[in-house]
CSV table of C-alpha atoms in Angstrom, one decimal:
chain,number,residue,atom,x,y,z
A,80,UNK,CA,104.8,98.4,82.9
A,81,UNK,CA,101.3,99.1,81.9
A,82,UNK,CA,99.9,99.1,78.4
A,83,UNK,CA,97.6,102.0,77.6
A,84,UNK,CA,94.6,101.7,75.4
A,85,UNK,CA,94.5,103.7,72.2
A,86,UNK,CA,95.5,103.5,68.6
A,87,UNK,CA,98.1,100.8,68.9
A,88,UNK,CA,99.9,98.5,66.5
A,89,UNK,CA,96.9,96.1,66.2
A,90,UNK,CA,94.8,98.8,64.4
A,91,UNK,CA,97.2,98.8,61.5
A,92,UNK,CA,97.9,95.0,61.1
A,93,UNK,CA,95.3,94.5,58.4
A,94,UNK,CA,97.0,97.0,56.2
A,95,UNK,CA,100.5,95.8,56.7
A,96,UNK,CA,100.5,93.2,54.0
A,97,UNK,CA,100.8,95.7,51.1
A,98,UNK,CA,104.2,97.3,50.3
A,99,UNK,CA,104.8,100.9,51.5
A,100,UNK,CA,105.2,103.8,49.2
A,101,UNK,CA,108.3,105.9,49.5
A,102,UNK,CA,106.5,108.6,51.5
A,103,UNK,CA,104.9,106.1,53.8
A,104,UNK,CA,108.2,104.3,54.3
A,105,UNK,CA,109.7,107.4,55.7
A,106,UNK,CA,106.7,107.8,57.9
A,107,UNK,CA,106.9,104.2,59.0
A,108,UNK,CA,110.6,104.8,60.0
A,109,UNK,CA,109.5,107.7,62.1
A,110,UNK,CA,106.9,105.5,63.8
A,111,UNK,CA,109.5,102.8,64.5
A,112,UNK,CA,111.9,105.4,66.0
A,113,UNK,CA,109.1,106.9,68.1
A,114,UNK,CA,108.2,103.4,69.3
A,115,UNK,CA,111.7,102.6,70.4
A,116,UNK,CA,112.1,106.0,72.0
A,117,UNK,CA,108.9,105.4,74.0
A,118,UNK,CA,110.0,102.0,75.1
A,119,UNK,CA,113.3,103.4,76.4
A,120,UNK,CA,111.3,106.2,78.2
A,121,UNK,CA,109.0,103.6,79.7
A,122,UNK,CA,112.0,101.6,80.9
A,123,UNK,CA,113.3,104.7,82.6
A,124,UNK,CA,110.0,105.6,84.1
A,125,UNK,CA,109.4,102.1,85.5
A,126,UNK,CA,113.0,102.0,86.9
A,127,UNK,CA,112.3,105.3,88.7
A,128,UNK,CA,108.9,104.1,89.9
A,129,UNK,CA,110.4,101.0,91.4
A,130,UNK,CA,113.1,103.0,93.2
A,131,UNK,CA,110.6,105.5,94.6
A,132,UNK,CA,108.3,102.7,95.8
A,133,UNK,CA,111.1,100.7,97.3
A,134,UNK,CA,112.5,103.8,99.0
A,135,UNK,CA,109.1,104.6,100.4
A,136,UNK,CA,108.6,101.1,101.8
A,137,UNK,CA,112.1,100.9,103.3
A,138,UNK,CA,111.7,104.4,104.7
A,139,UNK,CA,108.5,103.3,106.4
A,140,UNK,CA,109.8,100.0,107.5
A,141,UNK,CA,113.2,101.2,108.9
A,142,UNK,CA,112.6,104.8,109.9
A,143,UNK,CA,108.9,104.9,110.8
A,144,UNK,CA,109.4,103.3,114.2
A,145,UNK,CA,112.2,105.8,115.0
A,146,UNK,CA,110.0,108.8,114.2
A,147,UNK,CA,107.3,107.3,116.4
A,148,UNK,CA,109.7,106.7,119.2
A,149,UNK,CA,111.0,110.3,118.9
A,150,UNK,CA,107.5,111.7,119.2
A,151,UNK,CA,106.8,109.5,122.2
A,152,UNK,CA,110.0,110.6,123.9
A,153,UNK,CA,109.3,114.3,123.2
A,154,UNK,CA,105.8,113.8,124.8
A,155,UNK,CA,107.3,112.0,127.9
A,156,UNK,CA,110.0,114.6,128.3
A,157,UNK,CA,107.4,117.5,128.1
A,158,UNK,CA,105.2,115.7,130.6
A,159,UNK,CA,108.1,115.1,133.0
A,160,UNK,CA,109.0,118.8,132.8
A,161,UNK,CA,105.4,119.9,133.4
A,162,UNK,CA,105.0,117.5,136.3
A,163,UNK,CA,108.0,119.0,138.1
A,164,UNK,CA,107.3,122.6,137.3
A,165,UNK,CA,103.5,122.8,137.4
A,166,UNK,CA,103.9,125.8,135.1
A,167,UNK,CA,100.9,126.4,132.9
A,168,UNK,CA,103.1,127.0,129.8
A,169,UNK,CA,104.9,123.7,130.4
A,170,UNK,CA,101.6,121.9,130.8
A,171,UNK,CA,100.3,123.3,127.5
A,172,UNK,CA,103.6,122.2,125.8
A,173,UNK,CA,103.1,118.7,127.2
A,174,UNK,CA,99.6,118.6,125.8
A,175,UNK,CA,100.8,119.7,122.4
A,176,UNK,CA,103.6,117.1,122.4
A,177,UNK,CA,101.2,114.4,123.4
A,178,UNK,CA,98.7,115.4,120.7
A,179,UNK,CA,101.4,114.7,118.1
A,180,UNK,CA,101.7,111.1,119.2
A,181,UNK,CA,99.3,108.7,117.6
A,182,UNK,CA,97.0,107.3,120.2
A,183,UNK,CA,98.3,104.0,121.3
A,184,UNK,CA,96.9,102.3,124.4
A,185,UNK,CA,99.5,100.7,126.6
A,186,UNK,CA,102.4,102.2,124.6
A,187,UNK,CA,105.0,101.3,127.2
A,188,UNK,CA,103.7,97.7,127.3
A,189,UNK,CA,103.7,97.6,123.5
A,190,UNK,CA,107.4,98.6,123.4
A,191,UNK,CA,108.5,96.5,126.4
A,192,UNK,CA,110.3,93.4,125.2
A,193,UNK,CA,109.6,94.2,121.5
A,194,UNK,CA,112.4,96.7,120.8
A,195,UNK,CA,115.3,95.7,118.7
A,196,UNK,CA,118.9,96.0,119.6
A,197,UNK,CA,118.9,99.6,118.4
A,198,UNK,CA,116.0,100.5,120.7
A,199,UNK,CA,113.4,100.7,117.9
A,200,UNK,CA,110.5,98.4,117.3
A,201,UNK,CA,110.7,97.1,113.7
A,202,UNK,CA,107.8,97.4,111.3
A,203,UNK,CA,106.4,94.2,109.9
A,204,UNK,CA,106.6,93.9,106.1
A,205,UNK,CA,105.7,90.5,104.6
A,206,UNK,CA,107.6,91.1,101.4
A,207,UNK,CA,110.1,93.9,101.9
A,208,UNK,CA,112.5,94.9,99.0
A,209,UNK,CA,116.1,94.0,99.5
A,210,UNK,CA,117.2,97.6,98.7
A,211,UNK,CA,116.1,100.8,96.9
A,212,UNK,CA,118.0,100.2,93.7
A,213,UNK,CA,118.3,96.7,92.2
A,214,UNK,CA,121.8,95.6,91.2
A,215,UNK,CA,123.4,96.3,87.8
A,216,UNK,CA,122.8,92.8,86.6
A,217,UNK,CA,119.1,93.0,87.5
A,218,UNK,CA,118.9,96.3,85.7
A,219,UNK,CA,120.6,94.9,82.6
A,220,UNK,CA,118.2,91.9,82.5
A,221,UNK,CA,115.2,94.1,83.1
A,222,UNK,CA,116.1,96.4,80.2
A,223,UNK,CA,116.8,93.5,77.9
A,224,UNK,CA,113.4,92.0,78.6
A,225,UNK,CA,111.5,95.2,78.4
A,226,UNK,CA,113.0,96.0,75.0
A,227,UNK,CA,112.2,92.6,73.6
A,228,UNK,CA,108.8,91.9,75.1
A,229,UNK,CA,107.2,95.4,75.3
A,230,UNK,CA,103.4,95.2,74.7
A,231,UNK,CA,103.6,98.1,72.3
A,232,UNK,CA,105.5,96.0,69.8
A,233,UNK,CA,102.6,93.6,69.5
A,234,UNK,CA,100.7,93.4,66.2
A,235,UNK,CA,97.4,91.9,67.5
A,236,UNK,CA,95.4,91.8,70.7
A,237,UNK,CA,96.4,88.2,71.6
A,238,UNK,CA,100.1,89.0,71.4
A,239,UNK,CA,99.6,92.2,73.2
A,240,UNK,CA,97.9,90.4,76.1
A,241,UNK,CA,100.6,87.8,76.2
A,242,UNK,CA,103.3,90.4,76.3
A,243,UNK,CA,101.5,92.5,79.0
A,244,UNK,CA,101.2,89.5,81.2
A,245,UNK,CA,104.8,88.6,80.7
A,246,UNK,CA,106.0,92.2,81.4
A,247,UNK,CA,104.0,92.2,84.6
A,248,UNK,CA,106.0,89.2,85.8
A,249,UNK,CA,109.2,91.0,84.7
A,250,UNK,CA,108.3,94.1,86.7
A,251,UNK,CA,107.5,92.0,89.8
A,252,UNK,CA,110.9,90.2,89.6
A,253,UNK,CA,112.7,93.5,89.0
A,254,UNK,CA,111.0,95.2,91.9
A,255,UNK,CA,112.4,92.5,94.2
A,256,UNK,CA,115.8,92.5,92.5
A,257,UNK,CA,115.4,88.8,91.8
A,258,UNK,CA,118.2,88.1,89.3
A,259,UNK,CA,117.4,84.4,89.2
A,260,UNK,CA,113.8,85.1,88.3
A,261,UNK,CA,114.8,87.6,85.6
A,262,UNK,CA,117.3,85.1,84.1
A,263,UNK,CA,114.5,82.5,84.0
A,264,UNK,CA,112.2,85.0,82.3
A,265,UNK,CA,114.9,85.7,79.7
A,266,UNK,CA,115.1,82.0,78.9
A,267,UNK,CA,111.3,81.8,78.8
A,268,UNK,CA,111.0,84.6,76.4
A,269,UNK,CA,113.6,83.2,74.1
A,270,UNK,CA,111.8,79.9,74.0
A,271,UNK,CA,108.4,81.5,73.3
A,272,UNK,CA,106.8,82.5,70.0
A,273,UNK,CA,108.8,85.1,68.1
A,274,UNK,CA,107.8,88.7,68.0
A,275,UNK,CA,106.0,89.6,64.8
A,276,UNK,CA,106.6,93.0,63.5
A,277,UNK,CA,104.2,94.2,60.9
A,278,UNK,CA,104.1,97.8,59.7
A,279,UNK,CA,101.1,99.7,58.6
A,280,UNK,CA,101.3,101.2,55.1
A,281,UNK,CA,98.5,103.8,55.1
A,282,UNK,CA,99.5,107.3,56.0
A,283,UNK,CA,96.4,108.0,58.1
A,284,UNK,CA,97.1,104.9,60.2
A,285,UNK,CA,100.8,105.9,60.6
A,286,UNK,CA,99.9,109.4,61.7
A,287,UNK,CA,97.4,108.0,64.2
A,288,UNK,CA,100.1,105.8,65.6
A,289,UNK,CA,102.4,108.7,66.0
A,290,UNK,CA,99.7,110.7,67.7
A,291,UNK,CA,99.1,107.8,70.1
A,292,UNK,CA,102.8,107.5,70.9
A,293,UNK,CA,103.0,111.2,71.6
A,294,UNK,CA,100.0,111.0,73.9
A,295,UNK,CA,101.4,108.0,75.7
A,296,UNK,CA,104.7,109.9,76.3
A,297,UNK,CA,102.9,112.9,77.7
A,298,UNK,CA,101.1,110.6,80.2
A,299,UNK,CA,104.4,109.0,81.2
A,300,UNK,CA,106.0,112.5,81.6
A,301,UNK,CA,103.2,113.5,83.9
A,302,UNK,CA,103.7,110.3,85.9
A,303,UNK,CA,107.4,111.1,86.2
A,304,UNK,CA,106.7,114.6,87.3
A,305,UNK,CA,104.3,113.4,90.0
A,306,UNK,CA,106.9,110.9,91.3
A,307,UNK,CA,109.7,113.5,91.1
A,308,UNK,CA,107.6,116.1,93.0
A,309,UNK,CA,106.5,113.7,95.7
A,310,UNK,CA,108.0,113.8,99.2
A,311,UNK,CA,109.9,110.6,98.6
A,312,UNK,CA,111.1,111.8,95.2
A,313,UNK,CA,112.3,115.0,96.7
A,314,UNK,CA,114.1,113.1,99.5
A,315,UNK,CA,115.8,110.8,97.0
A,316,UNK,CA,117.3,113.9,95.2
A,317,UNK,CA,119.5,114.3,98.3
A,318,UNK,CA,121.5,111.3,97.3
A,319,UNK,CA,120.5,110.3,93.7
A,320,UNK,CA,123.6,108.0,93.3
A,321,UNK,CA,123.1,106.1,96.6
A,322,UNK,CA,119.6,106.2,98.0
A,323,UNK,CA,120.3,103.1,100.2
A,324,UNK,CA,123.2,105.1,101.8
A,325,UNK,CA,120.8,108.0,102.4
A,326,UNK,CA,118.4,105.7,104.3
A,327,UNK,CA,121.3,104.4,106.4
A,328,UNK,CA,122.5,108.0,107.1
A,329,UNK,CA,119.0,109.1,108.2
A,330,UNK,CA,118.7,106.0,110.4
A,331,UNK,CA,122.0,106.8,112.2
A,332,UNK,CA,120.9,110.4,112.8
A,333,UNK,CA,117.5,109.2,114.2
A,334,UNK,CA,119.1,106.7,116.4
A,335,UNK,CA,121.4,109.4,117.8
A,336,UNK,CA,118.4,111.6,118.5
A,337,UNK,CA,116.6,108.7,120.2
A,338,UNK,CA,119.6,108.0,122.5
A,339,UNK,CA,119.8,111.7,123.4
A,340,UNK,CA,116.1,112.0,124.2
A,341,UNK,CA,116.2,108.8,126.3
A,342,UNK,CA,119.2,110.1,128.2
A,343,UNK,CA,117.3,113.4,128.8
A,344,UNK,CA,114.2,111.6,130.0
A,345,UNK,CA,116.3,109.5,132.4
A,346,UNK,CA,117.8,112.7,133.8
A,347,UNK,CA,114.4,114.2,134.4
A,348,UNK,CA,113.1,111.1,136.1
A,349,UNK,CA,116.1,111.0,138.4
A,350,UNK,CA,116.4,114.6,139.3
A,351,UNK,CA,113.8,116.9,137.8
A,352,UNK,CA,113.9,119.5,135.0
A,353,UNK,CA,117.2,121.0,136.2
A,354,UNK,CA,119.1,117.6,136.1
């Protein structure tokens, strides 16, 4: 979770030592409410970002080879049909099909002996996510940490930097659904220096804080819209409650298509286009 620059809590810390007037107390309450609302929104945004990123990585890792194999089989089938018929239209279709396949010298040698049990070569990912959506306990721990350690609650630059570094580690653990790491981070935070909450008392500073919070929320809303409108975001809408299940469903469909195309290619090799 990133911490944007702007008029943050540190700008008002010097004025926080004096008591608030009645009017400014109401304004300070509005600031605190806006801060908490922003933190909850940031938690939701980061949760969604992790899911979109994990879905994208898993989609590439698990389904990318299947799409590549389908394109290659389509090209081989079109070439086999063209070789048997010699028809100009079939030859052009074969060219078009081959043009869709990423140039890959020695593709058959590349696949030979490297295909998995499902007939698809896996994509290497040195640090793949376990699944799209981390488990409920990981989600609970992440939200607890984000609410306690959010950088926007800091009252000075040193504390803000400490919190930002800590939250970066929290985000990393959450992205990998590492419950043990999140539990350790909870213990680390509880043992660390307490959060200091100081409130500004001058109206102009409080208004500036509200403006900064509003601007931050607008930027987050724009980021959410971009994620939501992306190809992966649109795909995830097909199964918002079970994105992992959606990947499994797509994988099964692609494997069925691969099997059918391989059978068709084998028929063409044995007996020609009418086989």
